[in-house]
Short mmCIF file of C-alpha atoms in Angstrom, two decimals:
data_model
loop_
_atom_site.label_atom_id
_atom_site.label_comp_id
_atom_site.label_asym_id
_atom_site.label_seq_id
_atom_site.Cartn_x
_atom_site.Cartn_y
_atom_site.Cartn_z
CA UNK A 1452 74.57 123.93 88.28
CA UNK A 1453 75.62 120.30 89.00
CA UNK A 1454 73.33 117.32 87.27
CA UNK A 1455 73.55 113.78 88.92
CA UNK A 1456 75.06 110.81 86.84
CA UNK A 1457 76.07 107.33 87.35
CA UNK A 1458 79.58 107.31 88.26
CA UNK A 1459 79.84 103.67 86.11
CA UNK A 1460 78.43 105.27 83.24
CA UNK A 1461 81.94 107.37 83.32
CA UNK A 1462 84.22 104.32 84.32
CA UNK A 1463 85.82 104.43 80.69
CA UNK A 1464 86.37 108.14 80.98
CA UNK A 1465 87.76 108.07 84.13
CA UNK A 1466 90.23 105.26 83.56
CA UNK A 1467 91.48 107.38 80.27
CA UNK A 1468 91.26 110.19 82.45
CA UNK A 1469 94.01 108.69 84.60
CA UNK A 1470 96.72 108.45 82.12
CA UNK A 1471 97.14 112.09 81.83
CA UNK A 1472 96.20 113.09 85.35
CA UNK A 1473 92.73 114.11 87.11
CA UNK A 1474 92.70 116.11 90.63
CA UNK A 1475 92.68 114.77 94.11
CA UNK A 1476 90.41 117.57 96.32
CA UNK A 1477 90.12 117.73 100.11
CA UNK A 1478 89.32 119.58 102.75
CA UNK A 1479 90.43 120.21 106.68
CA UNK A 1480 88.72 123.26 108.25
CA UNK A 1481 89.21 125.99 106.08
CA UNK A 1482 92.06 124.77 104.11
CA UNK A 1483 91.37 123.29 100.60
CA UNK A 1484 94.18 121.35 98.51
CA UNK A 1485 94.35 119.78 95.25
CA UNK A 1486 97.03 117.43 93.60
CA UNK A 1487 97.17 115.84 90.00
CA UNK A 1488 96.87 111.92 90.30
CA UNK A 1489 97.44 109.28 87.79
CA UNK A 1490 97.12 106.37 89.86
CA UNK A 1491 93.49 105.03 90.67
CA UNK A 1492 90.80 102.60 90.38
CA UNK A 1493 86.89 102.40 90.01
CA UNK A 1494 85.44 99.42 91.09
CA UNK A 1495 83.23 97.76 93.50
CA UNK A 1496 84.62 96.31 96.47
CA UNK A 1497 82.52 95.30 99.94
CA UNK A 1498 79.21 95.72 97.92
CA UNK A 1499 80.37 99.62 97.02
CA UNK A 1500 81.27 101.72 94.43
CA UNK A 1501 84.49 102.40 95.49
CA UNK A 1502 87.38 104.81 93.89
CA UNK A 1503 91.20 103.90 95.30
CA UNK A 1504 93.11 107.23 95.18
CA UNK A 1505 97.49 106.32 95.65
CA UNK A 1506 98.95 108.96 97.89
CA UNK A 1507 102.84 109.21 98.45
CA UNK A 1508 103.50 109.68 102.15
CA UNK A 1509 105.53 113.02 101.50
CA UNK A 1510 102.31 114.62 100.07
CA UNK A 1511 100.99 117.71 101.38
CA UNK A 1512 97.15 116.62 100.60
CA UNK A 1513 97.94 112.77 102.37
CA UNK A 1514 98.21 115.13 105.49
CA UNK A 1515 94.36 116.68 104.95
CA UNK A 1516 93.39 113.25 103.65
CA UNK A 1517 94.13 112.08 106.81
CA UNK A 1518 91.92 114.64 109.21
CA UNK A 1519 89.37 114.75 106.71
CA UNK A 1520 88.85 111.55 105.75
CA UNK A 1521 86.90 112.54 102.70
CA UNK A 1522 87.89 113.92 99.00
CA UNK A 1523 86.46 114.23 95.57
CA UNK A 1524 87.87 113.07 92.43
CA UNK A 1525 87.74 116.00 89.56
CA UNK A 1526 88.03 114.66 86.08
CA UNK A 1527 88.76 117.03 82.89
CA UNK A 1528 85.91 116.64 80.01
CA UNK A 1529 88.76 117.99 77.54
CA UNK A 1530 92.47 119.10 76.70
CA UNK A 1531 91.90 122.28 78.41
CA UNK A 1532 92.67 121.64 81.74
CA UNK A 1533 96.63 120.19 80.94
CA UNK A 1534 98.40 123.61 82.31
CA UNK A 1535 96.30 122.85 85.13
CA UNK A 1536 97.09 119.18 85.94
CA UNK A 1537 100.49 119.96 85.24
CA UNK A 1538 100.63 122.72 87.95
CA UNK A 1539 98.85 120.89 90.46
CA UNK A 1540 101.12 118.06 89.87
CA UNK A 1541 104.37 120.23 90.22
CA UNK A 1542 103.58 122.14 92.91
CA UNK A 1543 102.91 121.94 96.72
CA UNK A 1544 99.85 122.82 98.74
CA UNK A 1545 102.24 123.14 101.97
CA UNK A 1546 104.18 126.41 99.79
CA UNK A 1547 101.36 128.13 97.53
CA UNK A 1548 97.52 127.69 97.71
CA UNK A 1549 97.07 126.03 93.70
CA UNK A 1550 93.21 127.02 94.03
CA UNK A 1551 94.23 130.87 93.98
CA UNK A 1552 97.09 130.93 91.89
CA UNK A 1553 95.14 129.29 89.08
CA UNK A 1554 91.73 131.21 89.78
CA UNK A 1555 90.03 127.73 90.12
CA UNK A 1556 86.18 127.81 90.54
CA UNK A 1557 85.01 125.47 93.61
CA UNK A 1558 82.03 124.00 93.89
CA UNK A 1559 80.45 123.02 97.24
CA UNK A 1560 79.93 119.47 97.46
CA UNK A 1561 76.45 117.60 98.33
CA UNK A 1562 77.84 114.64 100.96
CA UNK A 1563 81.42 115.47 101.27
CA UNK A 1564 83.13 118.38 102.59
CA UNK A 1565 85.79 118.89 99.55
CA UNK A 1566 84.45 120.51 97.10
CA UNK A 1567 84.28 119.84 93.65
CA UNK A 1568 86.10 121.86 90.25
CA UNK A 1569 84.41 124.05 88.16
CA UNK A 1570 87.27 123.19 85.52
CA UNK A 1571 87.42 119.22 85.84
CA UNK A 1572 83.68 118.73 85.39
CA UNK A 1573 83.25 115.26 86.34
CA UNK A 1574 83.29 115.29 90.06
CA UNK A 1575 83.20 111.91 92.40
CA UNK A 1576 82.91 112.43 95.82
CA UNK A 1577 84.47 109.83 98.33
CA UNK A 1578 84.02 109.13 102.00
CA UNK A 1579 87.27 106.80 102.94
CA UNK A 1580 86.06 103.60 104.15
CA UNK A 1581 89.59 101.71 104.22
CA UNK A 1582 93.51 102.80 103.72
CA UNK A 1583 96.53 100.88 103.23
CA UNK A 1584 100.41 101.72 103.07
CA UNK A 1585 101.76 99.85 99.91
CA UNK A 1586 104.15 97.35 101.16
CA UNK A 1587 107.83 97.37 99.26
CA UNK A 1588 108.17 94.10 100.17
CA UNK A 1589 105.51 92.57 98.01
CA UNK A 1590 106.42 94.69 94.71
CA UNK A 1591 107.95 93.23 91.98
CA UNK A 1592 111.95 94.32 91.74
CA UNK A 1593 111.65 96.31 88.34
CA UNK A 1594 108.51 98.27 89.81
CA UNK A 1595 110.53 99.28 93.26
CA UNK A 1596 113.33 100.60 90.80
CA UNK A 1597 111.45 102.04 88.46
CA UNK A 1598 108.62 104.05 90.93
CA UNK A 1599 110.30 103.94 94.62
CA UNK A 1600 114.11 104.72 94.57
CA UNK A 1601 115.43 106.21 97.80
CA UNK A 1602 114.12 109.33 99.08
CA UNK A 1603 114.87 112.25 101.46
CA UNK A 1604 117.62 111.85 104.10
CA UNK A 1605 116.74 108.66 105.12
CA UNK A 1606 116.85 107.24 101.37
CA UNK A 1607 113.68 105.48 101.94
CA UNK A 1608 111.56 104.80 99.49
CA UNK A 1609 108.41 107.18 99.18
CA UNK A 1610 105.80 104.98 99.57
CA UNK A 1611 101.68 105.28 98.30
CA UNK A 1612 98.84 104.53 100.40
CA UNK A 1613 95.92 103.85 98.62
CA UNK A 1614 92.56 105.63 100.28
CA UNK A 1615 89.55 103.28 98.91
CA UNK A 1616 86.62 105.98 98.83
CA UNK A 1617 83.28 104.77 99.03
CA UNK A 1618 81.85 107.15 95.90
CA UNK A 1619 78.78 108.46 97.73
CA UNK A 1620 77.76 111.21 95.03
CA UNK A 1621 79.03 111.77 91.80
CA UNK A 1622 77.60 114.61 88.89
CA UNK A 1623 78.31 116.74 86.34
CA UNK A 1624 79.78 120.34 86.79
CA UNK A 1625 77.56 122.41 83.63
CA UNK A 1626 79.38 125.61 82.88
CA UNK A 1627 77.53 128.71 83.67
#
């Protein structure tokens, strides 16, 4: 059973939320992926409540991000869910399906296609109205050494692009 809330009336959560990781879901056809993020925002931006999700380029999930256009944002209520951020943020949806191997409960959305997770309670969901590649050029030096060094065989850096989701539902997951 999901009950409605006020996504602003979470902002605080949320924010704490995203120092120790929350999930990223989406959805393209019948394939469902989730990744731990600890980059975001909440905010209002072009008259919207807007969440900005940061997605390395490499990512499996930047790929269904992409054909989807839509996602939720899963947020743990407690300490319970850490062997599950931890999973989702070491493995990849392109070699094992996370949702399986950790028997997560999904939870079809209202608006959006992804679904939400049973597990991570708080559940945003987010239509992408806007995305932008971060651009290395306008970082700060110690923040391209510390969170871009080279990459893959081209040693590029591994850039984010930051999805701003226009929050069009957020609620409450209660436990059955």
């Amino acid at each position: 059973m999901k009950r409605q809330v006020e996504a602003f009336d979470y902002a605080g959560v949320i924010c704490k939320a995203l120092s120790t990781g929350v999930l990223l879901t989406t959805r393209s056809g019948d394939r469902v992926n989730t990744m731990t993020i600890g980059w975001g925002k909440i905010g209002i931006e072009w008259g919207r409540p807007i969440f900005i999700a940061y997605v390395r380029e490499s990512r499996y999930t930047i790929q269904l991000l992409e054909s989807s256009g839509e996602f939720t944002v899963n947020i743990p209520l407690n300490s319970d869910s850490r062997e599950i951020l931890g999973y989702c943020g070491r493995r990849s949806g392109r070699d094992t399906d996370k949702i399986r191997d950790l028997k997560l409960t999904l939870v079809d959305s209202d608006v959006v296609s992804a679904p939400g997770i049973a597990q991570l309670p708080l559940t945003l969901e987010c239509r992408v109205i806007y995305r932008q590649k971060q651009d290395i050029r306008q970082m700060p030096q110690d923040v391209i050494g510390r969170f871009y060094p080279p990459f893959g065989e081209q040693q590029a850096p591994d850039m984010h692009t930051a999805f701003y989701g226009e929050i069009v539902n957020a609620y409450l997951i209660d436990p059955d």
